[in-house]
PDB file of C-alpha atoms in Angstrom:
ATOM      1  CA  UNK X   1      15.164  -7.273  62.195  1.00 92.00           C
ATOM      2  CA  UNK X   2      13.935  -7.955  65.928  1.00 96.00           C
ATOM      3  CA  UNK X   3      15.336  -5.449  68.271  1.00 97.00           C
ATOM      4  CA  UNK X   4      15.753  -5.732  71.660  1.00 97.00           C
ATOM      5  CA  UNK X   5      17.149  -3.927  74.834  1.00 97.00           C
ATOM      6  CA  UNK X   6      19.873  -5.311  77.260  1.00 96.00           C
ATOM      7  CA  UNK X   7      21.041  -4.061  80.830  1.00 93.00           C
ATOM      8  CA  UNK X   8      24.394  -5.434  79.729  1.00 94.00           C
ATOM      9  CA  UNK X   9      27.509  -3.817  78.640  1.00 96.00           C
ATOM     10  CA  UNK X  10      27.963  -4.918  74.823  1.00 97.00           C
ATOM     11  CA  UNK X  11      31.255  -6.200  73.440  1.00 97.00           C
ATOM     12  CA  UNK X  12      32.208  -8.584  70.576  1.00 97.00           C
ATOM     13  CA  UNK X  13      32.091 -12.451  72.169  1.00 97.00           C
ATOM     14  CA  UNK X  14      29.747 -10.912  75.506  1.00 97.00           C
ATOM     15  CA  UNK X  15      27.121 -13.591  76.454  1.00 97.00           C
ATOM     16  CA  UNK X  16      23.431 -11.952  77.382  1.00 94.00           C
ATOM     17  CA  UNK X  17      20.616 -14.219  78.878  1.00 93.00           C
ATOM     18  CA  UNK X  18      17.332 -12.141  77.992  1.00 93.00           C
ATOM     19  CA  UNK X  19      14.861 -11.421  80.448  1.00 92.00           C
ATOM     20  CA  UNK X  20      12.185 -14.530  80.561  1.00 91.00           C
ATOM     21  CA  UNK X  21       9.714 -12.350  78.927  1.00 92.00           C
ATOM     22  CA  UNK X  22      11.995 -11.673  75.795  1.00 94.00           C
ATOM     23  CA  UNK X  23      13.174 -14.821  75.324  1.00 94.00           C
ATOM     24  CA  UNK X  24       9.227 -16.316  75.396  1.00 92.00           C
ATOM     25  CA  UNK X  25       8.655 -13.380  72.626  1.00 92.00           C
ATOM     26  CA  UNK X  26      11.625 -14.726  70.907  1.00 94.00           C
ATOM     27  CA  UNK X  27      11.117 -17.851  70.900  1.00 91.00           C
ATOM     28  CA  UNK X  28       7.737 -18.868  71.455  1.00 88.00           C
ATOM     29  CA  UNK X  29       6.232 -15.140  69.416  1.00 89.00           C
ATOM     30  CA  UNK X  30       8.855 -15.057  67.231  1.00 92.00           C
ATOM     31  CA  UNK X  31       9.776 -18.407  66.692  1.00 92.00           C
ATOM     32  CA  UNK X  32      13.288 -17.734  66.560  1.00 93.00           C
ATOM     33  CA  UNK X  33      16.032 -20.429  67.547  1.00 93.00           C
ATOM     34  CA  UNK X  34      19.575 -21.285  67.323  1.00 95.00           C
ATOM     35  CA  UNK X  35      21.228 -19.414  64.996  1.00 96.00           C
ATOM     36  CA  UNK X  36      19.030 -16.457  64.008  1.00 96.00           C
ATOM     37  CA  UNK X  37      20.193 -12.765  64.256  1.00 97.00           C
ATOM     38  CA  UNK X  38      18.907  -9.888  66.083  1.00 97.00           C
ATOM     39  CA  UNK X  39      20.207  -6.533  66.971  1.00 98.00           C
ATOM     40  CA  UNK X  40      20.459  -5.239  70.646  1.00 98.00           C
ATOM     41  CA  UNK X  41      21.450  -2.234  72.420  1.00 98.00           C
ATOM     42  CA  UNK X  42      22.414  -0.924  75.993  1.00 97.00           C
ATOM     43  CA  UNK X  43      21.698   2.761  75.204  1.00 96.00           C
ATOM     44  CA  UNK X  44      25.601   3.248  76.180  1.00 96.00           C
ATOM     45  CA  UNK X  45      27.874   1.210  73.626  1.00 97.00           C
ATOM     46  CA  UNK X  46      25.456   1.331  70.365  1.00 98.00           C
ATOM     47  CA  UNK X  47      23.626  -1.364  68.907  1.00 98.00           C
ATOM     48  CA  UNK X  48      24.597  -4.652  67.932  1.00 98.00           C
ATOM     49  CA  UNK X  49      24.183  -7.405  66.136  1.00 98.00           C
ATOM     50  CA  UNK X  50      24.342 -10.512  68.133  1.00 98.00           C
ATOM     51  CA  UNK X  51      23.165 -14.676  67.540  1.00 98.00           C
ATOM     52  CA  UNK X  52      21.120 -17.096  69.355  1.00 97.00           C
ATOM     53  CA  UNK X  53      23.642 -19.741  70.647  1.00 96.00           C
ATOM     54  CA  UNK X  54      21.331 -21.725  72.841  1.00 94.00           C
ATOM     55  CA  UNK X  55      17.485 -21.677  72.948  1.00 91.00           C
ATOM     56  CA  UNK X  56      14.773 -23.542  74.818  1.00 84.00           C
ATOM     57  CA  UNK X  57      10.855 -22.845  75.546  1.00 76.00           C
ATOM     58  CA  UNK X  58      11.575 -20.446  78.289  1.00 80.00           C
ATOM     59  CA  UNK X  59      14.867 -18.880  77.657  1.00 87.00           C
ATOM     60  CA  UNK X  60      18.078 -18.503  75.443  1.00 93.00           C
ATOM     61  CA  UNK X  61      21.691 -17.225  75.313  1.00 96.00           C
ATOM     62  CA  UNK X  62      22.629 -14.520  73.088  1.00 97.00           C
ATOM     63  CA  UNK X  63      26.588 -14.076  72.061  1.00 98.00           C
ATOM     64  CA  UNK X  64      26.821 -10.704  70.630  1.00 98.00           C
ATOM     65  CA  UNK X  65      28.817 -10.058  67.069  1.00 98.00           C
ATOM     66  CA  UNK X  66      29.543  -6.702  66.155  1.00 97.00           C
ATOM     67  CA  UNK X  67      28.366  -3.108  66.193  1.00 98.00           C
ATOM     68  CA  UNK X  68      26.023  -2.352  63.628  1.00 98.00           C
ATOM     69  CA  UNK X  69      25.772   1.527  64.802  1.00 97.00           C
ATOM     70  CA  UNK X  70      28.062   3.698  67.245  1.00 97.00           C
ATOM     71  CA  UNK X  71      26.030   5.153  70.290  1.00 96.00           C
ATOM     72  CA  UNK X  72      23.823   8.218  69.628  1.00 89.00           C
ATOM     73  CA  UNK X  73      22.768  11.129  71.351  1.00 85.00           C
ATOM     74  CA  UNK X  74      19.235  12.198  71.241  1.00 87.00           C
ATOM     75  CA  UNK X  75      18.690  15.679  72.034  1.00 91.00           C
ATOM     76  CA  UNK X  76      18.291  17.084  76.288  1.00 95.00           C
ATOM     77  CA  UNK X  77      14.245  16.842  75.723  1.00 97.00           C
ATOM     78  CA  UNK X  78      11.960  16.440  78.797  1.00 98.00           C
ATOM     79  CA  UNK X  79       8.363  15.606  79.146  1.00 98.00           C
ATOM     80  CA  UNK X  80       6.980  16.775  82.325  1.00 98.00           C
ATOM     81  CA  UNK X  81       3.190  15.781  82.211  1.00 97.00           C
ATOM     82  CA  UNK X  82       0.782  15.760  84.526  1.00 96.00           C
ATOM     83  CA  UNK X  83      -1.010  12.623  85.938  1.00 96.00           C
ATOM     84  CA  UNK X  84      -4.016  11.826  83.584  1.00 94.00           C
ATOM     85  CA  UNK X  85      -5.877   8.357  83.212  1.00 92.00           C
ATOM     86  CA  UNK X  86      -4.166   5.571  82.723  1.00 92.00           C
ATOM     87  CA  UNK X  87      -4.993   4.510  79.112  1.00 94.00           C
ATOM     88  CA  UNK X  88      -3.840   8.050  77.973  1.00 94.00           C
ATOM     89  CA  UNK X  89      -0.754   8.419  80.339  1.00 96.00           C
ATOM     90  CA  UNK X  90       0.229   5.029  78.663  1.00 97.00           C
ATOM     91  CA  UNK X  91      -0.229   6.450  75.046  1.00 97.00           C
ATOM     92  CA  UNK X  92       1.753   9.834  76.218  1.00 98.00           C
ATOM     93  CA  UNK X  93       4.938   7.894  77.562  1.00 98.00           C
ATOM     94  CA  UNK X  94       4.531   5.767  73.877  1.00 98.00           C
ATOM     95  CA  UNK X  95       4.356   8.564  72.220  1.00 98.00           C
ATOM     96  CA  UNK X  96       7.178  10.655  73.847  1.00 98.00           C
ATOM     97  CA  UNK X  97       9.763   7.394  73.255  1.00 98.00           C
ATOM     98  CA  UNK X  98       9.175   7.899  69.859  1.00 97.00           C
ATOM     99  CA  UNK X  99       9.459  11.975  69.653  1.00 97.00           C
ATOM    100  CA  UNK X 100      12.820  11.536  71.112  1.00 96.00           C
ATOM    101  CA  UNK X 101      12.418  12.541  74.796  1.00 97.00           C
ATOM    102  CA  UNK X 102      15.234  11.585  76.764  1.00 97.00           C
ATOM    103  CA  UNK X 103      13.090  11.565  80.559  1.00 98.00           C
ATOM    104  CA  UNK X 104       9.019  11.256  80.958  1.00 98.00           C
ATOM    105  CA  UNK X 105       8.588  13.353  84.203  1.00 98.00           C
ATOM    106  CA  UNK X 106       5.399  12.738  86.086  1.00 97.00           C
ATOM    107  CA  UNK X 107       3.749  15.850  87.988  1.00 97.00           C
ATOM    108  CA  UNK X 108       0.587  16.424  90.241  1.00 96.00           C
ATOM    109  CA  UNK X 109      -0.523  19.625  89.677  1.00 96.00           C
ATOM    110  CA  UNK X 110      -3.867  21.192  91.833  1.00 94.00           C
ATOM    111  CA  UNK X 111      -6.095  19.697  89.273  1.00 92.00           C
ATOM    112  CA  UNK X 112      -4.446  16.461  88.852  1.00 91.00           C
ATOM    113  CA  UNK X 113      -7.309  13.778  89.496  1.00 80.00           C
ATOM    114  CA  UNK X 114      -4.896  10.595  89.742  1.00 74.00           C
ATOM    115  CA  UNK X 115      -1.990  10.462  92.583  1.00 68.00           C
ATOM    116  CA  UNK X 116       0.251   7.329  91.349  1.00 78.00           C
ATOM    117  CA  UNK X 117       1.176   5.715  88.615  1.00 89.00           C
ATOM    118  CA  UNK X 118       2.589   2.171  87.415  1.00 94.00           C
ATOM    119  CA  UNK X 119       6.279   3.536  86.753  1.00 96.00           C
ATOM    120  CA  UNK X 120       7.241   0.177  85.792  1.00 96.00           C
ATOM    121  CA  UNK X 121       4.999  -0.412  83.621  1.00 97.00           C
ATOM    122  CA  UNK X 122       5.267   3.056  82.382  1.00 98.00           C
ATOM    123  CA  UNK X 123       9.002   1.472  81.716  1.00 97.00           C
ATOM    124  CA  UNK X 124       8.208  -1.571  79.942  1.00 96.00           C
ATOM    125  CA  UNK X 125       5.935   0.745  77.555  1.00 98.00           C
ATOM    126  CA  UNK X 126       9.066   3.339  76.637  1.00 98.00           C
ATOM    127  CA  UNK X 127      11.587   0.106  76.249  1.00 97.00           C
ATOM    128  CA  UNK X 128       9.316  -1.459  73.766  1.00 96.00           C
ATOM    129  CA  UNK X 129       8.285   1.676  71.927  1.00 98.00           C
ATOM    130  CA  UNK X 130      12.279   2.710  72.038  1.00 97.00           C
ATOM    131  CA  UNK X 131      13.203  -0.932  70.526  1.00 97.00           C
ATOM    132  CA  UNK X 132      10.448  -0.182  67.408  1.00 96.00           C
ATOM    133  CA  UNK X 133      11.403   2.963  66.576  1.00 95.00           C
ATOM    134  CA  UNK X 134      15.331   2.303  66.101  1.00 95.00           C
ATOM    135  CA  UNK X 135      16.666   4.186  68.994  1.00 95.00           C
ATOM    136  CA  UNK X 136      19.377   3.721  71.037  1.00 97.00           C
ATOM    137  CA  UNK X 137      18.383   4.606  74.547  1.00 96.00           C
ATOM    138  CA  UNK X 138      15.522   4.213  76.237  1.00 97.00           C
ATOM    139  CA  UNK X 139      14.135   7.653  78.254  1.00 97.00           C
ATOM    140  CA  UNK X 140      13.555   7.482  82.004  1.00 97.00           C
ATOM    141  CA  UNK X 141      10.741   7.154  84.008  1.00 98.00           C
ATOM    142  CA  UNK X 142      10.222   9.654  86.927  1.00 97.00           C
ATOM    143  CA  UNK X 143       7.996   8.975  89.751  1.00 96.00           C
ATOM    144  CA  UNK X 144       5.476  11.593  90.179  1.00 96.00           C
ATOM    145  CA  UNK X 145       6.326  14.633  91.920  1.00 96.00           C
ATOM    146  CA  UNK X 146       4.578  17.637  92.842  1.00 96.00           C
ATOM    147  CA  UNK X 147       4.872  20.145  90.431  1.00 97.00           C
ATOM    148  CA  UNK X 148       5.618  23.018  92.416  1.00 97.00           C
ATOM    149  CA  UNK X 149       8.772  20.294  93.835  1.00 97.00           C
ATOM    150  CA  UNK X 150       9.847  20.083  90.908  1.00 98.00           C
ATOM    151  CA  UNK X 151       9.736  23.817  89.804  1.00 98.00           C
ATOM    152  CA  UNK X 152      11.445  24.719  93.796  1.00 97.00           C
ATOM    153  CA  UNK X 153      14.238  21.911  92.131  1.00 97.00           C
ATOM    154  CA  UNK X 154      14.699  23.401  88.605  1.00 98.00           C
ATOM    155  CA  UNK X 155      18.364  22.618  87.573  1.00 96.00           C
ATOM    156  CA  UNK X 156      20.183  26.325  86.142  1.00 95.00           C
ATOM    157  CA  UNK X 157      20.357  26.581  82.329  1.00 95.00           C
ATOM    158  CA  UNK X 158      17.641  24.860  81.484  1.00 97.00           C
ATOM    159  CA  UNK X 159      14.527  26.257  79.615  1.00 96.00           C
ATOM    160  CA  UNK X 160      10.405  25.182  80.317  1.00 97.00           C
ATOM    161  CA  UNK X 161       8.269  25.522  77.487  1.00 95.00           C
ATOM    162  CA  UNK X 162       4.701  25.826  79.321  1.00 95.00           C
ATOM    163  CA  UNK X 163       2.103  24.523  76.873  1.00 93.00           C
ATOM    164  CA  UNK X 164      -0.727  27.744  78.899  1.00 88.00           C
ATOM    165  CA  UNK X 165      -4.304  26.377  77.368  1.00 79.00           C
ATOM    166  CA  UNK X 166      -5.231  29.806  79.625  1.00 68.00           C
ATOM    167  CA  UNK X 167      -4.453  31.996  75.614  1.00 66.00           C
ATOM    168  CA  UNK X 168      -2.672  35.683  75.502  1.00 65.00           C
ATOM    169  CA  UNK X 169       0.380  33.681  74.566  1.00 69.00           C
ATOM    170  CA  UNK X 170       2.380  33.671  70.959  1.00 67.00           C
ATOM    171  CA  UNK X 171       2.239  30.131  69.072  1.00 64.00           C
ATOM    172  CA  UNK X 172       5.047  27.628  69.580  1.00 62.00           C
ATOM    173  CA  UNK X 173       6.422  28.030  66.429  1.00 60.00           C
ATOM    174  CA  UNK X 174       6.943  31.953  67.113  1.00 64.00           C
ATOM    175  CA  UNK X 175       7.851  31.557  70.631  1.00 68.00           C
ATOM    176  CA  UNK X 176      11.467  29.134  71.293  1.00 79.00           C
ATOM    177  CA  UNK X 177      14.069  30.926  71.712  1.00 78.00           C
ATOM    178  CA  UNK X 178      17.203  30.011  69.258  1.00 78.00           C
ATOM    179  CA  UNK X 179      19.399  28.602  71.570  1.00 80.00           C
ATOM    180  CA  UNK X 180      21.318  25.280  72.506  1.00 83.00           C
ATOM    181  CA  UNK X 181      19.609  25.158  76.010  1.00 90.00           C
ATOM    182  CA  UNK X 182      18.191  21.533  76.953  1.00 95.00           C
ATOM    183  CA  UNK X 183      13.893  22.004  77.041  1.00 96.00           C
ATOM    184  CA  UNK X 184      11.479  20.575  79.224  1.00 98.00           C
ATOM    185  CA  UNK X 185       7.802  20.532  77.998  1.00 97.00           C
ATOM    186  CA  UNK X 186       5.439  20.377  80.673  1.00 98.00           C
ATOM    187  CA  UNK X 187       1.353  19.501  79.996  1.00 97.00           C
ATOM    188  CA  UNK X 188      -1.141  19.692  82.568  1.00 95.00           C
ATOM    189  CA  UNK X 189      -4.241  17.664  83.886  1.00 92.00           C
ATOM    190  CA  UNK X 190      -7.442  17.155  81.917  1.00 86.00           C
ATOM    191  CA  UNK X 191      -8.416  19.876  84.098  1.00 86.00           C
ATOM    192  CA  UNK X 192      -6.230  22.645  83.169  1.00 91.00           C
ATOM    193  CA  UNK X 193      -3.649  24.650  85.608  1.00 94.00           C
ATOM    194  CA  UNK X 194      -4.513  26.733  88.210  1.00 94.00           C
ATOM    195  CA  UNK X 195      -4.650  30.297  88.452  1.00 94.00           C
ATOM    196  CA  UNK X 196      -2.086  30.016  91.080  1.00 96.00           C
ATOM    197  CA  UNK X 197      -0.220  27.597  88.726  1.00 96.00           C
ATOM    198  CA  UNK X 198      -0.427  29.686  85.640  1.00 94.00           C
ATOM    199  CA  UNK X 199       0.942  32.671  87.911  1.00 94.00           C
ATOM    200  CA  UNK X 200       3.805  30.692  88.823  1.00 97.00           C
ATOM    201  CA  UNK X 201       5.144  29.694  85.678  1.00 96.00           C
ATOM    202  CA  UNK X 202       4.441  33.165  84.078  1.00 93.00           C
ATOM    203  CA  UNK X 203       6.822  34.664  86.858  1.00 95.00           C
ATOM    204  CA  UNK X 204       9.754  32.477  86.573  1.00 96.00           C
ATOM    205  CA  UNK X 205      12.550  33.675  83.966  1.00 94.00           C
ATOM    206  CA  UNK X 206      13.364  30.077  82.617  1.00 95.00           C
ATOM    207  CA  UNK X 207       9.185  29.347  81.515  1.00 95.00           C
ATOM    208  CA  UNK X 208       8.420  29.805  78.190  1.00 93.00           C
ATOM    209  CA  UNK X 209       4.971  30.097  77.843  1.00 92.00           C
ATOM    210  CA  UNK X 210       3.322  28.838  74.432  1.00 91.00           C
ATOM    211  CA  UNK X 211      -0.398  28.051  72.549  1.00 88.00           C
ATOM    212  CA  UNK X 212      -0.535  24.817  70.785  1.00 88.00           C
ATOM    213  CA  UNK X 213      -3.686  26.529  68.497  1.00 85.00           C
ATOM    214  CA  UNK X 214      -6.735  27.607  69.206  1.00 85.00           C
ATOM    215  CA  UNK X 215      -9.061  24.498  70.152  1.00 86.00           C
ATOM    216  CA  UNK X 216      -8.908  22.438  73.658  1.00 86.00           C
ATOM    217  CA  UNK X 217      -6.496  19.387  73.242  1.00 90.00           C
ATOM    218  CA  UNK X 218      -6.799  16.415  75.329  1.00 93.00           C
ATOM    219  CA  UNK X 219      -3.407  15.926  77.522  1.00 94.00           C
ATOM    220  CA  UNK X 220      -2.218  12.878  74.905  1.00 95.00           C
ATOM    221  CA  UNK X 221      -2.936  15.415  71.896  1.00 96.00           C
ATOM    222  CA  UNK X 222      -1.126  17.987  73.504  1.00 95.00           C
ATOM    223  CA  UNK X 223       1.824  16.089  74.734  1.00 97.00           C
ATOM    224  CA  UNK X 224       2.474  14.623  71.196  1.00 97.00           C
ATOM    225  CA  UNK X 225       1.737  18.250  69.201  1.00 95.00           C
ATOM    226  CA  UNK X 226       3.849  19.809  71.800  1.00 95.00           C
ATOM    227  CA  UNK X 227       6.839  17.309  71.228  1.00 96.00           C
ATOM    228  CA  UNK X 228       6.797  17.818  67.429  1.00 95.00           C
ATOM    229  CA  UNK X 229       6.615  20.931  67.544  1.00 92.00           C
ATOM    230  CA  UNK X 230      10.060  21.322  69.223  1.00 93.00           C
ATOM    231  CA  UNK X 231      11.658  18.555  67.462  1.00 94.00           C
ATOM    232  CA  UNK X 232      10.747  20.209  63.927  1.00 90.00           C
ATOM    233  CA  UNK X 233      11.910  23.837  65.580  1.00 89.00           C
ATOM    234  CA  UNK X 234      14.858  23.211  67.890  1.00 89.00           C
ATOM    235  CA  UNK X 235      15.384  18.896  67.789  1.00 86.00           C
ATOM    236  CA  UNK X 236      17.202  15.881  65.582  1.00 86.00           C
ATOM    237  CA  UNK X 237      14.562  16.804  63.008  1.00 83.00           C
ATOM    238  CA  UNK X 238      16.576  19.559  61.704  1.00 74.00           C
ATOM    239  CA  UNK X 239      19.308  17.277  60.580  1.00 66.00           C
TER     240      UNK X 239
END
């Protein structure tokens, strides 16, 4: 069944209006009209299952039924990667709404070649890939910061696993501590960290540096083996 996400609270009776580019899919992809179920969600009161009550080429009404699931928690995961080209950042933030991350982070590093990023579109990307895969939130978007803001930032209590491509560290799978801590990943540039980087990290007490194996990943194939990695060790996986 079509799913779809709403900036609306949810209720039995509620009336939604979908944005004009959901009600074209509906209606004009889908060819869905009066009548026809779909489920929606809010990624605060669960998902739903709600019917078209009015339809027309360029938009509809929805009138929401009843909850199908109760709200979910996925588990405190971060991606903090940094700025790589487009096509690949795109496939990353895909990727990560599917592992279960709860916030994509963006970071310019020393190496980082790109210095912005479509955060919007970056958006659109993780709501679509959020309303495939049967979740019930959607992960936030971050506009890029410099890493070494974001490290001066870091909140207390919560841990960094450093994917270091620079080696004399222990595998992932031998490395995560067995805690209840929420995680941040963090993947650098195409270009690798700096020394100055690398030194950073290594120093602070919250990093966790780890080796995704021994060959060179690209910064998609990285992001996604990282993510799985922790979900199978310390995520929803478990369950």
């Amino acid at each position: 069944m079509i799913r779809l996400f709403v900036d609306h609270p949810l209720s039995p009776g509620v009336v939604l209006e979908p944005s004009a580019d959901q009600a074209r899919y509906l209606t004009g992809v889908m060819r869905k009209g009066i009548g026809d179920n779909l489920l929606v969600f809010n990624g605060r009161d669960g998902e739903w299952r709600a019917e078209i009550t009015e339809a027309s080429k360029r938009s509809c009404v929805l009138t929401a039924l009843e909850r199908t699931r109760e709200q979910a928690v996925t588990p405190d995961l971060e991606l903090i990667i940094a700025l790589v080209k487009r096509n690949r950042l795109e496939t990353i933030v895909e990727k990560a709404a599917e592992l279960g991350c709860r916030r994509v982070r963006l970071a310019i590093t020393r190496y980082t070649q790109a210095d912005h990023a479509r955060t919007d579109r970056l958006a659109a990307i993780a709501m679509e890939a959020s309303e495939q895969t049967g979740r019930l939130d959607v992960p936030e978007i971050v506009a890029p910061e410099k890493l070494d803001q974001i490290l001066d930032q870091w909140p207390q209590g919560r841990r960094l696993m450093f994917c270091d491509e620079g080696g004399g560290v222990q595998p992932a799978l031998k490395s995560l501590p067995d805690d209840e801590a929420p995680w941040s990943v963090l993947i650098g540039p195409e270009g690798g960290f700096s020394p100055e980087e690398r030194t950073r990290l290594r120093g602070m007490d919250f990093v966790v540096p780890v080796g995704l194996g021994p060959r060179i990943l690209r910064a998609d194939t990285a992001a996604i083996s990282a993510l799985t990695l922790w979900q199978a060790t310390k995520g929803d996986w478990r369950s």
